[in-house]
Amino acid sequence: LSLVPSLIRFDLRTSPSNAAVLLDGEFVGETPLNIKIKPLHHYEVTLKRAGYAAIKKSIDAEVGQNIVKNYDLEQNLHTISQSSSPVATVSLNGSPVGVTPSEIRVSEGDRLVLRSEGYAEEGFTVAASHLDEKKNHIVLIKKERKAFVDAPEQKTIAGVKLRRLEGADNFSTAMQGVSPGTFKIPDLYVSETEVTVGAYSSFLGKKGKSLDASHPITGVRWEDAVRFCNWLSQKEGLQPFYRFDSVDGIEIGSTDSKGAGYRLPTLVEWLFLVTDGKGLDDAPYVGGMDPKRLPRGIGNLAGRERAAERGFYFQDYKDEYLEMAPVKSFRPSGFGVFDLVGNAREWLHNTAGPSDNYFGSGMGMEHLVVGSSYMSGKAADLKSAEISKELFSAEDIGFRVVRVIR
């Protein structure tokens, strides 16, 4: 009869803790660690923690003798040269260590944070690549530009593809419904196309016809469009821009200025989009387009293909589509936005009536509709951004969405 010795306890701690423990080359956990090992064995113990020198120890396990070990880890310090534009104060693991440019002693895993008045805070965790390079430079971003820079250039929410557009400080405009002057255009996310049948069907909770899914949704009321905006906002966890409250059994619509959610473009924003931010005088395809020299592929308009159906059409233009076309069937604007000319006219946020306000007058039942559609066949339809006012839906009125990046 041979006796087998009982397992013994191996209690291992390090300062700081959370060091990886390898027993004979095999990972067995992190400190603090309490495991059972066989006596009468020789073990090689290795301790590793990012930013600290590795420790290697030999352990001889005896019968009936538990083992308790404590080790102090020593940091692996490296000197890196940290600079920034503009000059910034530097904190290491929460403590100030100087002003850029400066030489800083760090180890892998340390946290460096740079701060400068008027600029967004920038920080990083020291990685092996920083230690290899020895030099690190950070360009700080103005606080008001931080949200735009961090925002993805493109993204898709609930079937709506969005493009990031940089705003403008002094956008000049003078057109029907907008008093001459300059406006600050905020940084925006803009749907690349008009909202499609497919995306709108998801909002309604039903499946649209597969053949129509890529076409713009039309025949929707202004209220339907803004409810879609709120639904899209909720999908992204944003506070809706539009509000609907019940007062004495009557539903009243309003806007929430604090709401960061999606909405319809304003008239000023539409002009910014349709002119690639250049204003009417330098617009590439509005404000004086010659109906006899329409650029090929400019959009889905009433060309020669509709001669048998319509009294008005552009005799020197043909686009192959009798009715609505799938989105992105024609070339984009300079901003990368599609169907600003032709296919479907679009609802705007503004109510009808002139106003100096960025969001329009806010009075009245009728809302502005802009642009041209597949039924547009007259020169007047292409004059600047054609504006009309509507109370109800129409078979060639759709919409696109925007939201401010902040």
Tab-separated table of C-alpha atoms in Angstrom:
chain	number	residue	atom	x	y	z
A	1	LEU	CA	0.000	0.000	0.000
A	2	SER	CA	1.507	3.352	-1.060
A	3	LEU	CA	0.458	6.661	0.462
A	4	VAL	CA	-0.257	9.701	-1.741
A	5	PRO	CA	0.503	13.081	-0.118
A	6	SER	CA	-2.350	15.605	0.000
A	7	LEU	CA	-2.292	18.720	-2.163
A	8	ILE	CA	-0.960	21.803	-0.476
A	9	ARG	CA	-2.145	25.416	-0.731
A	10	PHE	CA	-0.139	27.966	-2.666
A	11	ASP	CA	-1.112	31.533	-1.669
A	12	LEU	CA	0.441	34.192	-3.942
A	13	ARG	CA	0.108	37.977	-3.758
A	14	THR	CA	1.779	40.888	-5.531
A	15	SER	CA	1.898	44.639	-5.085
A	16	PRO	CA	0.277	45.930	-7.194
A	17	SER	CA	-2.132	43.069	-7.779
A	18	ASN	CA	-3.578	41.687	-11.023
A	19	ALA	CA	-0.307	40.200	-12.176
A	20	ALA	CA	-0.620	37.202	-14.485
A	21	VAL	CA	0.691	33.975	-12.915
A	22	LEU	CA	2.323	31.272	-15.027
A	23	LEU	CA	3.134	27.965	-13.358
A	24	ASP	CA	5.680	25.989	-15.401
A	25	GLY	CA	4.698	28.166	-18.367
A	26	GLU	CA	0.943	27.620	-18.003
A	27	PHE	CA	-1.374	30.513	-17.085
A	28	VAL	CA	-3.229	29.725	-13.846
A	29	GLY	CA	-4.796	33.108	-12.933
A	30	GLU	CA	-4.051	36.589	-11.595
A	31	THR	CA	-2.892	37.748	-8.194
A	32	PRO	CA	-4.087	37.537	-5.515
A	33	LEU	CA	-4.194	33.816	-6.188
A	34	ASN	CA	-4.910	30.780	-4.027
A	35	ILE	CA	-4.488	27.386	-5.713
A	36	LYS	CA	-3.728	23.770	-4.820
A	37	ILE	CA	-0.428	22.233	-5.980
A	38	LYS	CA	1.277	18.862	-5.632
A	39	PRO	CA	3.977	18.449	-3.011
A	40	LEU	CA	7.363	16.932	-3.834
A	41	HIS	CA	7.465	18.988	-7.039
A	42	HIS	CA	9.704	21.785	-8.279
A	43	TYR	CA	7.783	24.657	-9.900
A	44	GLU	CA	8.882	27.636	-11.997
A	45	VAL	CA	6.661	30.647	-11.242
A	46	THR	CA	6.536	33.680	-13.575
A	47	LEU	CA	4.690	36.916	-12.730
A	48	LYS	CA	3.804	39.432	-15.469
A	49	ARG	CA	2.012	42.767	-15.394
A	50	ALA	CA	1.946	45.473	-18.080
A	51	GLY	CA	4.424	48.229	-17.246
A	52	TYR	CA	6.332	46.143	-14.696
A	53	ALA	CA	9.409	43.952	-14.879
A	54	ALA	CA	8.615	40.233	-14.982
A	55	ILE	CA	9.519	38.153	-11.930
A	56	LYS	CA	10.702	34.535	-12.198
A	57	LYS	CA	10.965	32.379	-9.075
A	58	SER	CA	11.562	28.702	-8.278
A	59	ILE	CA	9.301	27.004	-5.742
A	60	ASP	CA	9.945	23.632	-4.083
A	61	ALA	CA	6.743	22.199	-2.650
A	62	GLU	CA	7.153	20.090	0.505
A	63	VAL	CA	4.709	17.598	1.960
A	64	GLY	CA	2.246	19.160	4.397
A	65	GLN	CA	3.680	22.667	4.100
A	66	ASN	CA	1.453	25.373	2.577
A	67	ILE	CA	3.268	28.141	0.701
A	68	VAL	CA	2.638	31.873	1.105
A	69	LYS	CA	4.551	34.313	-1.111
A	70	ASN	CA	4.383	38.108	-1.508
A	71	TYR	CA	6.277	40.002	-4.195
A	72	ASP	CA	6.683	43.714	-4.956
A	73	LEU	CA	6.641	44.400	-8.679
A	74	GLU	CA	9.021	47.026	-10.029
A	75	GLN	CA	7.864	49.371	-12.762
A	76	ASN	CA	9.575	49.326	-16.133
A	77	LEU	CA	10.061	53.055	-16.653
A	78	HIS	CA	10.742	54.610	-20.052
A	79	THR	CA	11.277	58.195	-21.119
A	80	ILE	CA	9.042	59.539	-23.872
A	81	SER	CA	8.978	62.978	-25.418
A	82	GLN	CA	5.429	64.365	-25.321
A	83	SER	CA	4.496	67.401	-27.440
A	84	SER	CA	1.214	68.950	-28.540
A	85	SER	CA	-0.373	71.692	-30.609
A	86	PRO	CA	-1.157	74.001	-28.876
A	87	VAL	CA	0.871	73.859	-25.649
A	88	ALA	CA	-0.919	71.808	-22.975
A	89	THR	CA	-0.536	70.722	-19.379
A	90	VAL	CA	0.150	67.021	-18.864
A	91	SER	CA	-1.172	64.762	-16.115
A	92	LEU	CA	0.217	61.291	-15.412
A	93	ASN	CA	-2.229	58.955	-13.690
A	94	GLY	CA	-4.127	61.998	-12.405
A	95	SER	CA	-1.125	63.998	-11.176
A	96	PRO	CA	0.328	67.047	-13.016
A	97	VAL	CA	3.805	66.362	-14.433
A	98	GLY	CA	4.523	69.372	-16.646
A	99	VAL	CA	3.761	71.305	-19.804
A	100	THR	CA	4.376	70.232	-23.385
A	101	PRO	CA	6.885	69.718	-24.811
A	102	SER	CA	8.452	67.672	-22.007
A	103	GLU	CA	10.264	64.440	-21.233
A	104	ILE	CA	8.122	62.131	-19.098
A	105	ARG	CA	9.012	58.884	-17.323
A	106	VAL	CA	6.229	56.394	-17.960
A	107	SER	CA	5.534	52.690	-18.029
A	108	GLU	CA	3.167	50.674	-20.156
A	109	GLY	CA	-0.386	51.037	-18.847
A	110	ASP	CA	0.058	54.568	-17.471
A	111	ARG	CA	-2.579	57.176	-18.352
A	112	LEU	CA	-1.526	60.532	-19.833
A	113	VAL	CA	-4.020	63.389	-20.194
A	114	LEU	CA	-3.415	66.698	-21.999
A	115	ARG	CA	-5.465	69.848	-21.354
A	116	SER	CA	-5.436	73.322	-22.896
A	117	GLU	CA	-7.909	76.179	-22.447
A	118	GLY	CA	-10.595	76.172	-25.124
A	119	TYR	CA	-9.647	72.714	-26.412
A	120	ALA	CA	-11.129	69.288	-25.803
A	121	GLU	CA	-9.211	67.114	-23.361
A	122	GLU	CA	-7.170	64.364	-24.995
A	123	GLY	CA	-5.823	61.313	-23.213
A	124	PHE	CA	-4.282	57.945	-23.945
A	125	THR	CA	-3.048	54.854	-22.168
A	126	VAL	CA	0.656	54.274	-22.742
A	127	ALA	CA	1.123	51.261	-25.006
A	128	ALA	CA	4.199	49.436	-26.248
A	129	SER	CA	4.027	51.455	-29.486
A	130	HIS	CA	4.452	54.715	-27.537
A	131	LEU	CA	7.509	53.308	-25.791
A	132	ASP	CA	9.008	52.131	-29.075
A	133	GLU	CA	8.503	55.478	-30.812
A	134	LYS	CA	9.850	57.486	-27.839
A	135	LYS	CA	8.151	60.615	-29.277
A	136	ASN	CA	4.438	61.353	-29.193
A	137	HIS	CA	2.623	64.387	-30.620
A	138	ILE	CA	-1.077	65.208	-30.164
A	139	VAL	CA	-3.021	67.858	-32.058
A	140	LEU	CA	-5.740	69.124	-29.727
A	141	ILE	CA	-9.178	69.924	-31.130
A	142	LYS	CA	-11.265	72.986	-30.327
A	143	LYS	CA	-14.091	72.036	-27.968
A	144	GLU	CA	-16.767	73.092	-30.448
A	145	ARG	CA	-15.201	70.873	-33.169
A	146	LYS	CA	-14.709	67.769	-31.047
A	147	ALA	CA	-18.130	66.223	-31.690
A	148	PHE	CA	-17.747	66.666	-35.465
A	149	VAL	CA	-14.242	65.181	-35.599
A	150	ASP	CA	-15.271	62.178	-33.500
A	151	ALA	CA	-18.448	61.534	-35.521
A	152	PRO	CA	-18.141	58.795	-38.191
A	153	GLU	CA	-18.110	60.153	-41.748
A	154	GLN	CA	-20.934	57.775	-42.683
A	155	LYS	CA	-23.325	55.608	-40.734
A	156	THR	CA	-26.649	53.805	-41.125
A	157	ILE	CA	-29.572	53.978	-38.691
A	158	ALA	CA	-32.671	51.831	-39.312
A	159	GLY	CA	-31.995	51.657	-43.051
A	160	VAL	CA	-31.234	55.388	-43.411
A	161	LYS	CA	-27.716	56.098	-44.676
A	162	LEU	CA	-26.281	59.310	-43.269
A	163	ARG	CA	-23.354	61.471	-44.314
A	164	ARG	CA	-21.420	63.853	-42.077
A	165	LEU	CA	-21.282	67.428	-43.441
A	166	GLU	CA	-19.227	70.271	-42.033
A	167	GLY	CA	-21.236	73.451	-41.479
A	168	ALA	CA	-20.357	77.045	-42.304
A	169	ASP	CA	-20.011	80.169	-40.161
A	170	ASN	CA	-21.283	82.692	-42.712
A	171	PHE	CA	-23.522	81.174	-45.364
A	172	SER	CA	-25.027	83.934	-47.490
A	173	THR	CA	-28.499	83.533	-48.913
A	174	ALA	CA	-31.186	85.550	-50.645
A	175	MET	CA	-34.151	83.617	-51.989
A	176	GLN	CA	-37.884	83.294	-51.766
A	177	GLY	CA	-38.880	82.811	-48.139
A	178	VAL	CA	-35.505	83.819	-46.708
A	179	SER	CA	-34.445	87.403	-46.060
A	180	PRO	CA	-31.002	88.400	-47.387
A	181	GLY	CA	-28.323	87.808	-44.817
A	182	THR	CA	-25.901	85.265	-43.440
A	183	PHE	CA	-26.578	82.192	-41.355
A	184	LYS	CA	-24.416	79.829	-39.319
A	185	ILE	CA	-24.947	76.318	-40.644
A	186	PRO	CA	-24.250	73.743	-37.913
A	187	ASP	CA	-22.355	70.523	-38.515
A	188	LEU	CA	-24.941	68.056	-39.739
A	189	TYR	CA	-25.718	64.454	-40.414
A	190	VAL	CA	-27.767	64.386	-43.637
A	191	SER	CA	-29.465	61.374	-45.157
A	192	GLU	CA	-27.641	60.619	-48.400
A	193	THR	CA	-30.961	60.062	-50.140
A	194	GLU	CA	-34.612	60.711	-49.582
A	195	VAL	CA	-36.030	58.228	-47.068
A	196	THR	CA	-36.807	55.016	-48.915
A	197	VAL	CA	-39.876	52.805	-48.978
A	198	GLY	CA	-37.837	50.139	-47.211
A	199	ALA	CA	-36.842	52.379	-44.296
A	200	TYR	CA	-40.334	53.850	-43.977
A	201	SER	CA	-41.877	50.367	-43.995
A	202	SER	CA	-39.737	49.476	-40.976
A	203	PHE	CA	-41.132	52.544	-39.224
A	204	LEU	CA	-44.672	51.361	-39.991
A	205	GLY	CA	-43.803	47.865	-38.817
A	206	LYS	CA	-44.531	46.185	-42.092
A	207	LYS	CA	-42.621	44.950	-45.083
A	208	GLY	CA	-42.692	47.003	-48.272
A	209	LYS	CA	-42.696	45.537	-51.748
A	210	SER	CA	-39.167	44.373	-52.543
A	211	LEU	CA	-39.244	46.054	-55.951
A	212	ASP	CA	-40.098	49.398	-54.364
A	213	ALA	CA	-37.842	49.207	-51.282
A	214	SER	CA	-35.105	51.333	-52.866
A	215	HIS	CA	-37.500	54.011	-54.142
A	216	PRO	CA	-38.203	57.220	-52.189
A	217	ILE	CA	-41.282	57.032	-50.000
A	218	THR	CA	-43.839	59.556	-51.270
A	219	GLY	CA	-47.456	60.369	-50.540
A	220	VAL	CA	-46.722	61.027	-46.874
A	221	ARG	CA	-47.964	64.021	-44.909
A	222	TRP	CA	-45.606	66.449	-43.194
A	223	GLU	CA	-46.688	65.051	-39.839
A	224	ASP	CA	-45.895	61.521	-41.024
A	225	ALA	CA	-42.399	62.669	-41.952
A	226	VAL	CA	-41.673	64.255	-38.571
A	227	ARG	CA	-43.012	61.219	-36.719
A	228	PHE	CA	-40.517	59.169	-38.717
A	229	CYS	CA	-37.823	61.605	-37.527
A	230	ASN	CA	-38.824	60.963	-33.900
A	231	TRP	CA	-38.804	57.205	-34.472
A	232	LEU	CA	-35.301	57.450	-35.936
A	233	SER	CA	-34.181	59.534	-32.937
A	234	GLN	CA	-35.469	56.898	-30.542
A	235	LYS	CA	-33.609	54.211	-32.492
A	236	GLU	CA	-30.374	56.066	-31.748
A	237	GLY	CA	-31.307	56.951	-28.165
A	238	LEU	CA	-31.609	60.676	-28.896
A	239	GLN	CA	-34.125	63.087	-27.436
A	240	PRO	CA	-36.705	63.714	-30.189
A	241	PHE	CA	-36.745	67.155	-31.804
A	242	TYR	CA	-40.518	67.113	-32.352
A	243	ARG	CA	-43.124	66.871	-29.605
A	244	PHE	CA	-46.764	65.853	-29.753
A	245	ASP	CA	-48.848	66.719	-26.695
A	246	SER	CA	-52.538	66.134	-26.094
A	247	VAL	CA	-54.453	69.244	-24.996
A	248	ASP	CA	-58.162	68.726	-24.278
A	249	GLY	CA	-58.144	65.682	-26.498
A	250	ILE	CA	-56.468	67.534	-29.367
A	251	GLU	CA	-52.913	66.592	-30.326
A	252	ILE	CA	-50.657	69.648	-30.607
A	253	GLY	CA	-47.263	69.510	-32.288
A	254	SER	CA	-44.243	71.547	-31.187
A	255	THR	CA	-40.455	71.382	-31.200
A	256	ASP	CA	-37.968	70.808	-28.407
A	257	SER	CA	-34.938	73.049	-28.828
A	258	LYS	CA	-32.948	70.747	-26.523
A	259	GLY	CA	-33.795	67.709	-28.590
A	260	ALA	CA	-30.699	66.421	-30.371
A	261	GLY	CA	-32.724	64.099	-32.578
A	262	TYR	CA	-33.532	63.972	-36.269
A	263	ARG	CA	-35.719	66.503	-38.063
A	264	LEU	CA	-36.540	67.788	-41.522
A	265	PRO	CA	-34.065	70.234	-43.108
A	266	THR	CA	-34.772	73.949	-42.842
A	267	LEU	CA	-35.027	76.112	-45.945
A	268	VAL	CA	-31.567	77.577	-45.249
A	269	GLU	CA	-30.111	74.071	-44.892
A	270	TRP	CA	-31.769	72.959	-48.124
A	271	LEU	CA	-30.175	75.878	-49.956
A	272	PHE	CA	-26.837	74.945	-48.372
A	273	LEU	CA	-27.232	71.360	-49.610
A	274	VAL	CA	-28.474	72.088	-53.110
A	275	THR	CA	-25.690	74.604	-53.780
A	276	ASP	CA	-22.871	72.574	-52.206
A	277	GLY	CA	-22.508	75.327	-49.632
A	278	LYS	CA	-21.682	77.961	-52.271
A	279	GLY	CA	-24.920	79.954	-52.343
A	280	LEU	CA	-27.100	80.614	-55.357
A	281	ASP	CA	-24.605	82.750	-57.253
A	282	ASP	CA	-22.118	79.890	-57.552
A	283	ALA	CA	-24.502	76.953	-57.410
A	284	PRO	CA	-23.532	74.129	-59.788
A	285	TYR	CA	-26.994	73.195	-60.988
A	286	VAL	CA	-29.603	75.599	-59.658
A	287	GLY	CA	-30.370	79.254	-60.216
A	288	GLY	CA	-30.137	79.650	-63.965
A	289	MET	CA	-29.815	76.136	-65.343
A	290	ASP	CA	-30.517	76.180	-69.082
A	291	PRO	CA	-33.382	73.714	-69.738
A	292	LYS	CA	-31.967	73.128	-73.227
A	293	ARG	CA	-28.577	72.149	-71.838
A	294	LEU	CA	-29.355	70.030	-68.832
A	295	PRO	CA	-26.256	68.079	-67.740
A	296	ARG	CA	-26.575	64.391	-68.474
A	297	GLY	CA	-27.508	62.363	-65.401
A	298	ILE	CA	-28.476	65.412	-63.349
A	299	GLY	CA	-31.606	63.706	-62.021
A	300	ASN	CA	-34.915	62.017	-62.715
A	301	LEU	CA	-36.926	64.720	-64.510
A	302	ALA	CA	-39.654	64.750	-67.141
A	303	GLY	CA	-37.557	64.305	-70.264
A	304	ARG	CA	-38.296	62.943	-73.734
A	305	GLU	CA	-39.245	59.590	-72.224
A	306	ARG	CA	-42.412	61.262	-70.861
A	307	ALA	CA	-43.411	63.089	-74.061
A	308	ALA	CA	-46.506	60.925	-74.513
A	309	GLU	CA	-47.692	61.367	-70.896
A	310	ARG	CA	-47.114	65.038	-70.143
A	311	GLY	CA	-47.749	68.382	-71.769
A	312	PHE	CA	-44.548	69.807	-70.330
A	313	TYR	CA	-41.227	68.013	-70.622
A	314	PHE	CA	-37.597	68.801	-71.396
A	315	GLN	CA	-37.202	68.023	-75.074
A	316	ASP	CA	-33.401	67.839	-74.932
A	317	TYR	CA	-33.155	65.615	-71.881
A	318	LYS	CA	-33.704	61.894	-71.344
A	319	ASP	CA	-33.181	59.817	-68.202
A	320	GLU	CA	-34.875	56.478	-69.064
A	321	TYR	CA	-37.334	56.617	-66.134
A	322	LEU	CA	-41.049	57.190	-66.752
A	323	GLU	CA	-41.870	57.147	-63.038
A	324	MET	CA	-39.921	57.247	-59.780
A	325	ALA	CA	-36.365	55.877	-59.890
A	326	PRO	CA	-34.467	53.983	-57.184
A	327	VAL	CA	-32.403	56.304	-55.002
A	328	LYS	CA	-28.808	56.876	-56.114
A	329	SER	CA	-29.708	56.291	-59.761
A	330	PHE	CA	-28.141	59.651	-60.657
A	331	ARG	CA	-24.916	61.402	-59.808
A	332	PRO	CA	-24.535	62.967	-56.328
A	333	SER	CA	-23.914	66.584	-55.445
A	334	GLY	CA	-20.489	67.806	-54.436
A	335	PHE	CA	-21.419	66.969	-50.841
A	336	GLY	CA	-22.119	63.365	-51.829
A	337	VAL	CA	-25.892	63.787	-51.399
A	338	PHE	CA	-28.213	62.197	-53.960
A	339	ASP	CA	-31.472	63.227	-55.672
A	340	LEU	CA	-31.435	66.908	-54.765
A	341	VAL	CA	-32.647	67.395	-58.342
A	342	GLY	CA	-35.547	65.286	-59.617
A	343	ASN	CA	-37.143	62.059	-58.410
A	344	ALA	CA	-39.168	63.488	-55.494
A	345	ARG	CA	-39.810	66.924	-54.103
A	346	GLU	CA	-39.102	67.192	-50.388
A	347	TRP	CA	-40.837	68.407	-47.258
A	348	LEU	CA	-38.998	71.013	-45.204
A	349	HIS	CA	-39.273	71.832	-41.516
A	350	ASN	CA	-40.435	75.405	-42.239
A	351	THR	CA	-44.017	76.522	-42.288
A	352	ALA	CA	-45.018	78.753	-45.221
A	353	GLY	CA	-44.275	82.474	-45.018
A	354	PRO	CA	-41.099	84.604	-45.038
A	355	SER	CA	-38.988	84.759	-41.901
A	356	ASP	CA	-35.567	85.834	-40.678
A	357	ASN	CA	-35.487	82.837	-38.332
A	358	TYR	CA	-33.290	79.848	-39.134
A	359	PHE	CA	-36.234	77.522	-38.482
A	360	GLY	CA	-38.807	79.666	-40.268
A	361	SER	CA	-41.798	81.506	-38.893
A	362	GLY	CA	-43.283	78.640	-36.893
A	363	MET	CA	-46.776	79.842	-37.777
A	364	GLY	CA	-49.385	78.389	-40.095
A	365	MET	CA	-50.605	74.982	-41.224
A	366	GLU	CA	-48.874	74.764	-44.595
A	367	HIS	CA	-45.256	73.640	-44.867
A	368	LEU	CA	-42.671	74.307	-47.528
A	369	VAL	CA	-41.831	71.810	-50.251
A	370	VAL	CA	-38.642	72.218	-52.282
A	371	GLY	CA	-36.914	70.794	-55.296
A	372	SER	CA	-38.074	69.092	-58.455
A	373	SER	CA	-39.427	65.619	-59.189
A	374	TYR	CA	-39.803	63.076	-61.960
A	375	MET	CA	-42.867	65.090	-63.047
A	376	SER	CA	-40.957	68.373	-63.397
A	377	GLY	CA	-40.772	69.454	-67.030
A	378	LYS	CA	-40.680	73.245	-66.983
A	379	ALA	CA	-37.814	75.698	-66.643
A	380	ALA	CA	-39.525	77.233	-63.597
A	381	ASP	CA	-39.164	73.890	-61.816
A	382	LEU	CA	-35.391	74.298	-61.952
A	383	LYS	CA	-35.186	77.948	-60.960
A	384	SER	CA	-33.029	78.087	-57.818
A	385	ALA	CA	-34.617	75.781	-55.259
A	386	GLU	CA	-38.231	75.651	-56.402
A	387	ILE	CA	-40.440	76.343	-53.384
A	388	SER	CA	-44.110	75.628	-52.931
A	389	LYS	CA	-46.337	75.193	-49.908
A	390	GLU	CA	-48.474	72.184	-49.194
A	391	LEU	CA	-51.018	71.108	-46.619
A	392	PHE	CA	-51.533	67.540	-47.767
A	393	SER	CA	-49.389	64.790	-49.274
A	394	ALA	CA	-48.713	64.290	-52.972
A	395	GLU	CA	-47.485	61.415	-55.089
A	396	ASP	CA	-44.172	63.137	-55.797
A	397	ILE	CA	-43.400	64.553	-52.323
A	398	GLY	CA	-40.933	62.677	-50.117
A	399	PHE	CA	-38.430	63.810	-47.499
A	400	ARG	CA	-34.917	63.450	-46.161
A	401	VAL	CA	-33.679	63.892	-42.596
A	402	VAL	CA	-30.924	65.806	-40.822
A	403	ARG	CA	-29.640	66.213	-37.287
A	404	VAL	CA	-27.129	68.539	-35.701
A	405	ILE	CA	-23.847	66.934	-34.614
A	406	ARG	CA	-23.178	67.990	-31.041
